[in-house]
Short mmCIF file of C-alpha atoms in Angstrom, two decimals:
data_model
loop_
_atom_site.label_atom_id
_atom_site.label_comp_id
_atom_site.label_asym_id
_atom_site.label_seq_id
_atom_site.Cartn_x
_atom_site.Cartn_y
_atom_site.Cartn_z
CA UNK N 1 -27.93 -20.78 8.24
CA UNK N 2 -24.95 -19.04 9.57
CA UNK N 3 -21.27 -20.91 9.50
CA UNK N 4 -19.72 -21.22 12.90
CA UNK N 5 -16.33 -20.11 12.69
CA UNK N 6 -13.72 -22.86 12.16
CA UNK N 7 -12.44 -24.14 15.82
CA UNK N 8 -9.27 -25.96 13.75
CA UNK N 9 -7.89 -23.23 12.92
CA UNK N 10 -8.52 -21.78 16.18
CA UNK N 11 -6.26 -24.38 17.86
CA UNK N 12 -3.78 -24.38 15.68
CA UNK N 13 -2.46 -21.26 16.22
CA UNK N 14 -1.54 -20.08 19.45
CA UNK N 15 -2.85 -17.47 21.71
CA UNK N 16 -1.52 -13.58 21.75
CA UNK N 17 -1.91 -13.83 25.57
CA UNK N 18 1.09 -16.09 25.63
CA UNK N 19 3.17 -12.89 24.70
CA UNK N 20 4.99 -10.94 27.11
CA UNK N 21 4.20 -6.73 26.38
CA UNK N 22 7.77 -6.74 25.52
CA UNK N 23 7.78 -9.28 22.70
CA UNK N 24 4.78 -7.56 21.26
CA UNK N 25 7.02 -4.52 20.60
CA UNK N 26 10.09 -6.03 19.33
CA UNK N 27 8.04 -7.91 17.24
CA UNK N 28 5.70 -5.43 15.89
CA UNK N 29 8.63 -2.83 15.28
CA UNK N 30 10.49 -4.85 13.38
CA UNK N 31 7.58 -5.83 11.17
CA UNK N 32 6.88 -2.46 10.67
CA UNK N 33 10.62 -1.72 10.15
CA UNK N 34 9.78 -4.46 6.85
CA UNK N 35 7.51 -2.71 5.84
CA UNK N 36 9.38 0.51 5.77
CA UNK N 37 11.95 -1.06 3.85
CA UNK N 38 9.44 -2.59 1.47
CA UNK N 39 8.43 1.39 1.11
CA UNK N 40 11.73 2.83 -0.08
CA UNK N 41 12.02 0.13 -1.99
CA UNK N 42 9.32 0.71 -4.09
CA UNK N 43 10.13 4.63 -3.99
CA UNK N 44 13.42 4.44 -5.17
CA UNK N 45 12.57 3.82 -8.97
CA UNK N 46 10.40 7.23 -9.14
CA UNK N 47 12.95 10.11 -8.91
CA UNK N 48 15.60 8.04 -10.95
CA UNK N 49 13.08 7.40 -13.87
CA UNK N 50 14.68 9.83 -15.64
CA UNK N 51 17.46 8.68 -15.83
CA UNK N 52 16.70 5.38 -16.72
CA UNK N 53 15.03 6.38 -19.51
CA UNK N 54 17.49 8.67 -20.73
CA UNK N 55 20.30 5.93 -20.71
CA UNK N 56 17.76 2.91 -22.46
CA UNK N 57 15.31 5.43 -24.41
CA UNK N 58 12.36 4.33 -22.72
CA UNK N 59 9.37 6.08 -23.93
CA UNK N 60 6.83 8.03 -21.49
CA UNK N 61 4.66 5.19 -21.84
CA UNK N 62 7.00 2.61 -21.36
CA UNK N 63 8.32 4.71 -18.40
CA UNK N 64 5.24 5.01 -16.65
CA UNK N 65 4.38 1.22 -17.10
CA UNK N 66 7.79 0.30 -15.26
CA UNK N 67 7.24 2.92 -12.42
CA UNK N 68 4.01 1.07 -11.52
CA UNK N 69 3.78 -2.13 -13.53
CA UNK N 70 5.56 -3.93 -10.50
CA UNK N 71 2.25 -3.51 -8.33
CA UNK N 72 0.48 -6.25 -10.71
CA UNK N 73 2.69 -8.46 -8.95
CA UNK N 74 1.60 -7.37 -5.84
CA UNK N 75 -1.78 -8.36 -7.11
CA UNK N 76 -1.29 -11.19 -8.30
CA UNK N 77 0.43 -12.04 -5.12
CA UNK N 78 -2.46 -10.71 -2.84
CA UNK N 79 -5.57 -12.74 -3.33
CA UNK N 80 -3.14 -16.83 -3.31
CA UNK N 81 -1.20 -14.98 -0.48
CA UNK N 82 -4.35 -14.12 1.71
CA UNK N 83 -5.75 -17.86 0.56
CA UNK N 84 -2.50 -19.30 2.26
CA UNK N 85 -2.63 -16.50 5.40
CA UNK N 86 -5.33 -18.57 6.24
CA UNK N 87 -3.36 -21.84 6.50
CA UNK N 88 0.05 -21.43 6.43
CA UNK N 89 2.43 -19.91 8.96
CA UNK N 90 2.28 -16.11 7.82
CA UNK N 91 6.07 -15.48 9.65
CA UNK N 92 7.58 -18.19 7.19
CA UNK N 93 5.74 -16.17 4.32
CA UNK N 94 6.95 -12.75 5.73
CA UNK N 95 10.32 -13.92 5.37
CA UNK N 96 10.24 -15.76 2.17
CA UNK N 97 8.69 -12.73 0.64
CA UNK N 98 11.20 -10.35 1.39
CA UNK N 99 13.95 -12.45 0.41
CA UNK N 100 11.71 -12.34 -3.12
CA UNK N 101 11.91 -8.71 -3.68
CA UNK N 102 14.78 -7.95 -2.48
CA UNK N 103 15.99 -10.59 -5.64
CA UNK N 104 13.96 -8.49 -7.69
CA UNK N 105 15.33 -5.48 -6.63
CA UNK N 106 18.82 -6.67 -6.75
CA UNK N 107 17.91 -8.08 -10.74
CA UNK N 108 16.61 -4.68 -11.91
CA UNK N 109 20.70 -2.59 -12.70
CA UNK N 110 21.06 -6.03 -14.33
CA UNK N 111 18.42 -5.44 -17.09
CA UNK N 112 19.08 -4.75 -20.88
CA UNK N 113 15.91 -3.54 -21.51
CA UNK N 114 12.13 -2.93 -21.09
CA UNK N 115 11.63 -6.23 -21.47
CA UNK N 116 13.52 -8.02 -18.86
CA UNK N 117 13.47 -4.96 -16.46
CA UNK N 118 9.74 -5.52 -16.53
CA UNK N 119 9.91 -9.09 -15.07
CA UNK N 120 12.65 -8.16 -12.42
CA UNK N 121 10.30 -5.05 -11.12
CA UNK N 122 7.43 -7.66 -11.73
CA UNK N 123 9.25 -10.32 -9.39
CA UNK N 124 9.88 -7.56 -6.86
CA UNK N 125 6.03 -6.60 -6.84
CA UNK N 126 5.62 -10.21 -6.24
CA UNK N 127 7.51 -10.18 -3.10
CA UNK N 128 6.24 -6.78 -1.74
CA UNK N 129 2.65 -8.22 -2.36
CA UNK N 130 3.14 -11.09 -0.33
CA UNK N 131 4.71 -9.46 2.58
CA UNK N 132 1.84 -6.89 2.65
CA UNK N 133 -0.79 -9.45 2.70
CA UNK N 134 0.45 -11.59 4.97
CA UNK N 135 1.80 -8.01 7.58
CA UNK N 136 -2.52 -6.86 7.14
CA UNK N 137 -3.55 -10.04 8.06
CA UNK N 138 -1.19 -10.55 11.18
CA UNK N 139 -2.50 -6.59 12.21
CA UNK N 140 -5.83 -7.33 11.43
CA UNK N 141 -5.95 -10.80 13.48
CA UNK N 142 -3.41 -9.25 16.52
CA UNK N 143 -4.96 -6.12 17.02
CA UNK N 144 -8.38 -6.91 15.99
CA UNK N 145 -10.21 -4.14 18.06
CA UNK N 146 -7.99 -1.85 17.30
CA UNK N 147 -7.15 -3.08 13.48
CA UNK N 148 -6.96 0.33 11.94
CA UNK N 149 -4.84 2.17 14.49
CA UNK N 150 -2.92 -0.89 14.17
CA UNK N 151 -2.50 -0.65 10.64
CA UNK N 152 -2.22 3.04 10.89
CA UNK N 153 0.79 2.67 12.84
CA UNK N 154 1.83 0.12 9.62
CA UNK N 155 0.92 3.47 7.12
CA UNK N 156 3.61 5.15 9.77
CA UNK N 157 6.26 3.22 8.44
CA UNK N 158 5.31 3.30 4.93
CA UNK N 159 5.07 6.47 4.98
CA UNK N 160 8.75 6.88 6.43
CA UNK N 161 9.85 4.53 3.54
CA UNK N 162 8.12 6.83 1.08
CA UNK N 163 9.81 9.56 2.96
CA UNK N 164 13.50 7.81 3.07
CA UNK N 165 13.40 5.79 -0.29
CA UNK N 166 14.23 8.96 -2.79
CA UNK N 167 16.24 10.97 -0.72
CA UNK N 168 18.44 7.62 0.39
CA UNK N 169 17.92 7.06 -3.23
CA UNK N 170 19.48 10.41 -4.53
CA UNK N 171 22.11 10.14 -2.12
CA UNK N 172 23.28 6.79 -2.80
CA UNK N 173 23.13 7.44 -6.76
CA UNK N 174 25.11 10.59 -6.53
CA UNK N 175 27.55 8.78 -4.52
CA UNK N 176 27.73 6.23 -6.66
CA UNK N 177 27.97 8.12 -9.95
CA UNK N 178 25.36 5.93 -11.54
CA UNK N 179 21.63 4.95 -10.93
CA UNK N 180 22.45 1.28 -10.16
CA UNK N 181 23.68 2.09 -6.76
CA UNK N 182 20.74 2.53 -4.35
CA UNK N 183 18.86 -0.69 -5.83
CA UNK N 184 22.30 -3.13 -4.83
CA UNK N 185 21.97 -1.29 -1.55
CA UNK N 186 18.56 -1.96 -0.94
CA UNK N 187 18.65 -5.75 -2.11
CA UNK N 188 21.47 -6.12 0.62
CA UNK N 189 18.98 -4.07 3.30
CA UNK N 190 16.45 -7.07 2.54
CA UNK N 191 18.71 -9.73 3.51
CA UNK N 192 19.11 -8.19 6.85
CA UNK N 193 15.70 -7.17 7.06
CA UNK N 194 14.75 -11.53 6.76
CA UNK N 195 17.05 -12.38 9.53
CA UNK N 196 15.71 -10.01 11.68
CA UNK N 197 11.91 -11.52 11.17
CA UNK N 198 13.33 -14.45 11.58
CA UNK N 199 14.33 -13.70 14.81
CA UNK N 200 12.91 -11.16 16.30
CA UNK N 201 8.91 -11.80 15.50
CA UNK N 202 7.35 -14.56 17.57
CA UNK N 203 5.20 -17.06 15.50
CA UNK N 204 2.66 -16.88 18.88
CA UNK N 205 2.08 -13.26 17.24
CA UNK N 206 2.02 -14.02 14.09
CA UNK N 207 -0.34 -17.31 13.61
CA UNK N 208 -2.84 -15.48 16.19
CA UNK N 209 -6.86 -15.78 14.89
CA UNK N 210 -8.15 -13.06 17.72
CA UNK N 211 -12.21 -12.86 16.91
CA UNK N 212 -12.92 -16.27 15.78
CA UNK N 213 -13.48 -17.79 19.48
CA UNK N 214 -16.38 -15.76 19.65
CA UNK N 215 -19.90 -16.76 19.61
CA UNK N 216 -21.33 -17.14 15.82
CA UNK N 217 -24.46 -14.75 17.13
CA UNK N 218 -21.68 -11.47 17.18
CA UNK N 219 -21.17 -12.19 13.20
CA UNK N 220 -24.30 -13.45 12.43
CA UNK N 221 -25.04 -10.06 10.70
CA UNK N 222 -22.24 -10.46 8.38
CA UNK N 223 -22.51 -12.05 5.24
CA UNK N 224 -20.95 -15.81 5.14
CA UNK N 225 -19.35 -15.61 1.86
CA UNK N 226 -15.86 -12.98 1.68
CA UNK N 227 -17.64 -12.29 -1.64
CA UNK N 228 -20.53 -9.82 -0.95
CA UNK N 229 -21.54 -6.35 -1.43
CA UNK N 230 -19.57 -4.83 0.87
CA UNK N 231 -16.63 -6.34 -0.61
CA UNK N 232 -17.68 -5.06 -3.72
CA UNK N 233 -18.40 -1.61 -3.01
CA UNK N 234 -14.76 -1.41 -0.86
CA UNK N 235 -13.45 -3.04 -3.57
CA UNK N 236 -14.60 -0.44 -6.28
CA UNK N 237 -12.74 2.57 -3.71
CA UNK N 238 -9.60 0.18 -3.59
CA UNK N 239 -9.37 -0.20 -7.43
CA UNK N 240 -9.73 3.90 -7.45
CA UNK N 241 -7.82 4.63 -4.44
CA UNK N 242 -5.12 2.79 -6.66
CA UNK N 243 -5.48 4.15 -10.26
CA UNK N 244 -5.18 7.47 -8.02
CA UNK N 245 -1.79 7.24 -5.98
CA UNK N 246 0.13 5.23 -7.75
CA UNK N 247 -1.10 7.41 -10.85
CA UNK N 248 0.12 10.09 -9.04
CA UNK N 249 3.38 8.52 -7.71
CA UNK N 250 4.83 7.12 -10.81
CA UNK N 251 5.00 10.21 -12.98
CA UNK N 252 4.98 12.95 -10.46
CA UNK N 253 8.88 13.44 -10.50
CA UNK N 254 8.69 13.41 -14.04
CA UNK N 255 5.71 15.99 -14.39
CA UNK N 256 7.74 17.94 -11.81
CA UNK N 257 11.38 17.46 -13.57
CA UNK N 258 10.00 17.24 -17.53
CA UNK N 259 7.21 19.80 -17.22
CA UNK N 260 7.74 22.67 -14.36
CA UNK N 261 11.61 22.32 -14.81
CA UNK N 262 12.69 21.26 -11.25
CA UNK N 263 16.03 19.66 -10.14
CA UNK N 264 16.27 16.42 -9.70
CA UNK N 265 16.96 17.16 -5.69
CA UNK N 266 14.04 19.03 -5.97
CA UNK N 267 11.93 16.18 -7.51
CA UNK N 268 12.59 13.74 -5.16
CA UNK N 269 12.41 16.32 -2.36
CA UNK N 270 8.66 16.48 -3.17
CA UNK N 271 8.08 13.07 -3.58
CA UNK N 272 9.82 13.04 -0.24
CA UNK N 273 7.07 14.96 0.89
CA UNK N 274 4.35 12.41 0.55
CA UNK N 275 5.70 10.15 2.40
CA UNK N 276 5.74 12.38 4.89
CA UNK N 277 2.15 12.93 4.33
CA UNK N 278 1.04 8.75 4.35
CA UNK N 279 2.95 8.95 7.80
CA UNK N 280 -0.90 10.65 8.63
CA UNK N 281 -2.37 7.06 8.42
CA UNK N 282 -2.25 6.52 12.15
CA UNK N 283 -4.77 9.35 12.75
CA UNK N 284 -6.38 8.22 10.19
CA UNK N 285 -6.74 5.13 11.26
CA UNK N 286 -7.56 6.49 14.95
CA UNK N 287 -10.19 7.62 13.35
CA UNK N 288 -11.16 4.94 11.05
CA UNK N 289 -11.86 2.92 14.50
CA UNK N 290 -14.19 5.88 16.02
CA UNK N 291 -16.61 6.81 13.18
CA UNK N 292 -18.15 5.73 9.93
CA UNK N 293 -15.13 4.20 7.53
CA UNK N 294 -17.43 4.85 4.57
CA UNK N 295 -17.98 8.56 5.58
CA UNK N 296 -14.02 8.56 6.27
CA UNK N 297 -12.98 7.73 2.82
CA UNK N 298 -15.89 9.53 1.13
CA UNK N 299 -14.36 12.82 2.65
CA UNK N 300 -10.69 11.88 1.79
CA UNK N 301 -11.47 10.96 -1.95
CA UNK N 302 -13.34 14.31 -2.03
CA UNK N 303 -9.60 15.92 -0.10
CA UNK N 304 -7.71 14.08 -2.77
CA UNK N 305 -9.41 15.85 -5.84
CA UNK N 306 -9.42 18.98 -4.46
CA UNK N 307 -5.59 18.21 -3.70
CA UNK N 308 -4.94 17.02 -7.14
CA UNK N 309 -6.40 20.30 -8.82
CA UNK N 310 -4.17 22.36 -7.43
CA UNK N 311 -1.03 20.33 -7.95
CA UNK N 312 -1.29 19.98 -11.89
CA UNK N 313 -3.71 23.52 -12.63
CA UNK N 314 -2.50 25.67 -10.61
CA UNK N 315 0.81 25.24 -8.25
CA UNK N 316 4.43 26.11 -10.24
CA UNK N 317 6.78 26.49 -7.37
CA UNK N 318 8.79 24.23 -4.99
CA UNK N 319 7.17 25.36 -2.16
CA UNK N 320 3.70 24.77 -2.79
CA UNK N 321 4.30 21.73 -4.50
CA UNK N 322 6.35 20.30 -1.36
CA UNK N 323 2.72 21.26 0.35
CA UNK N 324 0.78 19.67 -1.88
CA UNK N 325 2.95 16.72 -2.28
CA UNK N 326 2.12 16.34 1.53
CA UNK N 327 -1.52 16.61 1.61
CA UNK N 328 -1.77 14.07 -1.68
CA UNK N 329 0.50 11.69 0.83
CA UNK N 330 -1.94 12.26 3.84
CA UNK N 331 -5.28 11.86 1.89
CA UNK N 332 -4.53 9.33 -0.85
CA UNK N 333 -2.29 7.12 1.19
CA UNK N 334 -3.01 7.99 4.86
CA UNK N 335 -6.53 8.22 5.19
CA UNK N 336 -7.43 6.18 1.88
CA UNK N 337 -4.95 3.14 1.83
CA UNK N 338 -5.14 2.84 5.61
CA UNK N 339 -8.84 2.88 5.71
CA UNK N 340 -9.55 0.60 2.69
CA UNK N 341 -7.12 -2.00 3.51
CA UNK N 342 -8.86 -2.11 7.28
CA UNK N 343 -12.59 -1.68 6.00
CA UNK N 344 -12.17 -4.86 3.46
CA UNK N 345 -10.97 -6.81 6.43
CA UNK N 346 -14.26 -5.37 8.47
CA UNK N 347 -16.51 -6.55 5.60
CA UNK N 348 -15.62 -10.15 5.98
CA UNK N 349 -16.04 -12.52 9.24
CA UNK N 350 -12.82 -13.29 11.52
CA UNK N 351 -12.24 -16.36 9.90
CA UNK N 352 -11.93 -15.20 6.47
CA UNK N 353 -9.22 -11.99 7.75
CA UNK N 354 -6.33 -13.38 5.05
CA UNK N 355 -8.99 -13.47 2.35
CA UNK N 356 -10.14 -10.03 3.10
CA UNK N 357 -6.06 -8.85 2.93
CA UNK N 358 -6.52 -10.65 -0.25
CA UNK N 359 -8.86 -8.79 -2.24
CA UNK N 360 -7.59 -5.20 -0.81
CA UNK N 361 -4.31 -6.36 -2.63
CA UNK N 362 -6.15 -7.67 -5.38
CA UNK N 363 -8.56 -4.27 -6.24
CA UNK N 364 -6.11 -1.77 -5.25
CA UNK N 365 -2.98 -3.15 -7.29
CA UNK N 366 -3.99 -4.48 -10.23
CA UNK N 367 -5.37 -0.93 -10.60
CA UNK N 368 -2.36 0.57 -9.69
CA UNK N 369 -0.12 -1.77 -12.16
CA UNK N 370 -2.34 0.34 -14.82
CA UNK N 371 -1.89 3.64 -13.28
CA UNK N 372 1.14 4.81 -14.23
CA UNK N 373 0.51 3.88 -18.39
CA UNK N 374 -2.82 5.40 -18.00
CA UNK N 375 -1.60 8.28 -17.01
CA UNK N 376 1.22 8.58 -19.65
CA UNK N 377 -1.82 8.10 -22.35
CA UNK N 378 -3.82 10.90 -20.81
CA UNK N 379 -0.82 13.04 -20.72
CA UNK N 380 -0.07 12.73 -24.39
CA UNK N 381 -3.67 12.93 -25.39
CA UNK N 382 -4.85 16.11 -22.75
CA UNK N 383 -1.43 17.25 -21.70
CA UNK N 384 0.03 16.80 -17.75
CA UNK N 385 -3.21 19.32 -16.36
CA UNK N 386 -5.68 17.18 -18.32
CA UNK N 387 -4.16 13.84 -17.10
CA UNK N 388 -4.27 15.51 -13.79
CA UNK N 389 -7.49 16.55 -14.50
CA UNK N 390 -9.19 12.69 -15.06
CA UNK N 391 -7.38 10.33 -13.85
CA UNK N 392 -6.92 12.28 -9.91
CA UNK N 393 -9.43 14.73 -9.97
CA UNK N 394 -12.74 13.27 -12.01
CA UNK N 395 -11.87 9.54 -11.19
CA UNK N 396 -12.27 10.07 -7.03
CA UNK N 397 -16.09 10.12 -7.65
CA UNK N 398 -16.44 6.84 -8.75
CA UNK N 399 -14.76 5.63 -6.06
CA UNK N 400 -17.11 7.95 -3.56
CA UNK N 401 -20.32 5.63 -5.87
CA UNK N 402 -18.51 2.67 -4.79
CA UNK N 403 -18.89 3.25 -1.47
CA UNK N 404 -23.04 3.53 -1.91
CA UNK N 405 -22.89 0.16 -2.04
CA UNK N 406 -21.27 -0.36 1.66
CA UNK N 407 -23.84 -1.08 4.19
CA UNK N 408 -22.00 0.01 7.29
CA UNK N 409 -24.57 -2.23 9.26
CA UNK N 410 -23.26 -5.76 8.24
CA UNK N 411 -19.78 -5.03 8.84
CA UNK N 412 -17.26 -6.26 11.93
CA UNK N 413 -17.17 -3.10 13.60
CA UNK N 414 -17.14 -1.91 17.30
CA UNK N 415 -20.77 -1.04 18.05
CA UNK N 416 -19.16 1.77 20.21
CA UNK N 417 -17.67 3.48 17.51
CA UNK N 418 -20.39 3.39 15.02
CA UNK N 419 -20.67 7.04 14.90
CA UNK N 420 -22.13 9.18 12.11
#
């Protein structure tokens, strides 16, 4: 027997047609402006990894393992986070979580060493986890026939941040003199960032449950339990959609810097560049509400390999790497991230939306926290091609078997764009 959705919950948060077209803006673009934020601050680290290891002799390994470590906090913040979406006010959470890693960030020019500068970009994960569950869930709930252009207008801004984060980054550092500078910087943006949630984003918008008024009979076909094979299947492309960006985000100014002898201008020019690339999530996720999402993001893990092949066997110059740099933003972040994060949600009933933001945040980020040490072992046992090679090339098929598992059928989608 089928669960009817939950009418508490229903009437304890209010109704999006209480807001005015206006409010929905203000409110939506300054989320999104959070989001950006959240973006370059997560980008910032990359392109000044070198230096940081330079000044406290981090190994490779240990480098890597700092430049994505922090997304195990985002993890670990997803799954509790998407638990409490679900009964909490999500604005109060938005807020808090900001204020969380932008402490983190602030913490990390304080460290002494691998140790504690682990915990700080740990703390800051924490914070950027929570604010991303709780922003998918408010999308997802909002916007929910139109969750994944929604959310693709989300990848927009993340993609700007990825975009801003190392050229603000550079900027600020050579301005500075020292590496410490853009992270105080960015701890101070968060603090403005709050108080603008705070008052600029209506709770009316954020609390809303859109879907679960509904009669049972237009769910009935998907499964009762957020823990099914759909989820599992997603789940499986999350974990590689993970191990494959951030794998190629945390080391890529290093590969480009340590290995092909760029500037460090250069370097974070490039990574630049993929940011520029994720900004492609809202076609992406134009399209992810049209046709087949598991058709989608077979095609864009099979874009991503091809991608990654060139970048680390063939492609020397700065041109061609700014190219590729793009096209590894649009597929593995665009059309991947956008699409995952929106298909998890799809493979779970209305009710259960902060759960499904959840276990996106869950799969994808503890396999990111990973990424960036994996990679550093494959690169001192095969060399940067043959990391290259396995870990963004190879690895895409498994995520592509993953998806074998999805049954497209038993999923919240709009029967008019079931296509292919």
């Amino acid at each position: 027997m089928v669960d009817a959705p939950p009418t508490t919950t229903s009437s304890a948060r209010p109704s999006p047609r209480h807001l005015t077209p206006a409010a929905v803006a203000v409110g939506f673009t300054v989320l999104c402006v959070s989001y950006m934020l959240n973006a370059m601050d997560r980008q910032v680290f990359y392109p000044l990894l070198p230096e940081i290891r330079q000044e406290f002799g981090f190994s490779l390994d240990q480098g890597g393992l700092l430049a994505t470590g922090f997304t195990l906090g985002i993890a670990l913040a997803g799954l509790p986070a998407g638990y409490l979406m679900d009964r909490l006010s999500r604005k109060s959470i938005v807020v808090m979580s900001v204020l969380i890693y932008s402490l983190g960030t602030l913490a990390i020019p304080l460290a002494s060493g691998f140790v504690d500068m682990s915990v700080y970009r740990l703390v800051s994960g924490v914070g950027e986890g929570m604010q991303a569950t709780a922003l998918y869930a408010i999308v997802g709930a909002f916007f929910f026939h139109r969750r994944a252009v929604a959310a693709g207008v989300v990848g927009v801004a993340f993609g700007a941040g990825v975009f801003l984060g190392p050229l603000v980054g550079n900027r600020i550092a050579a301005a500075w003199g020292d590496w410490r500078g853009p992270f105080y910087v960015f701890a101070a943006a968060g603090l403005v960032v709050a108080l603008l949630i705070a008052v600029g984003v209506r709770r009316t918008m954020t609390e809303s449950v859109t879907g679960t008024t509904a009669s049972v009979s237009d769910y009935g076909h998907v499964p009762a339990s957020p823990f099914n094979r759909n989820t599992l299947g997603i789940g499986i492309a999350c974990a590689v959609s993970g191990l494959v960006f951030y794998g190629f985000l945390g080391l890529y100014p290093t590969f480009l810097r340590e290995h092909l002898g760029f500037g460090a201008g250069q370097a974070a020019l490039a990574v630049s560049f993929s940011g520029f690339g994720a900004m492609m999530a809202l076609p992406a996720g134009w399209l992810g509400d049209r046709f087949n999402q598991r058709n989608l993001l077979g095609l864009a893990f099979l874009a991503t390999s091809a991608t990654a092949t060139l970048t680390y066997q063939y492609a020397t110059s700065a041109p061609a790497q700014y190219v590729l740099a793009f096209l590894m933003g649009a597929f593995a972040s665009g059309f991947l991230f956008t699409n995952c994060t929106t298909a998890m949600q799809r493979a779970v009933r209305p009710e259960h939306v902060g759960r499904g933001a959840g276990l996106f945040m869950l799969t994808y980020y503890v396999a990111a926290a990973f990424s960036g040490l994996l990679f550093a072992r494959l690169v001192d046992a095969f060399g940067w091609g043959g990391a290259g090679l396995w870990q963004l090339t190879v690895l895409p098929a498994l995520g592509i078997a993953g998806l074998a598992l999805v049954d497209t059928g038993r999923m919240v989608v709009p029967r008019r764009t079931e296509a292919g």
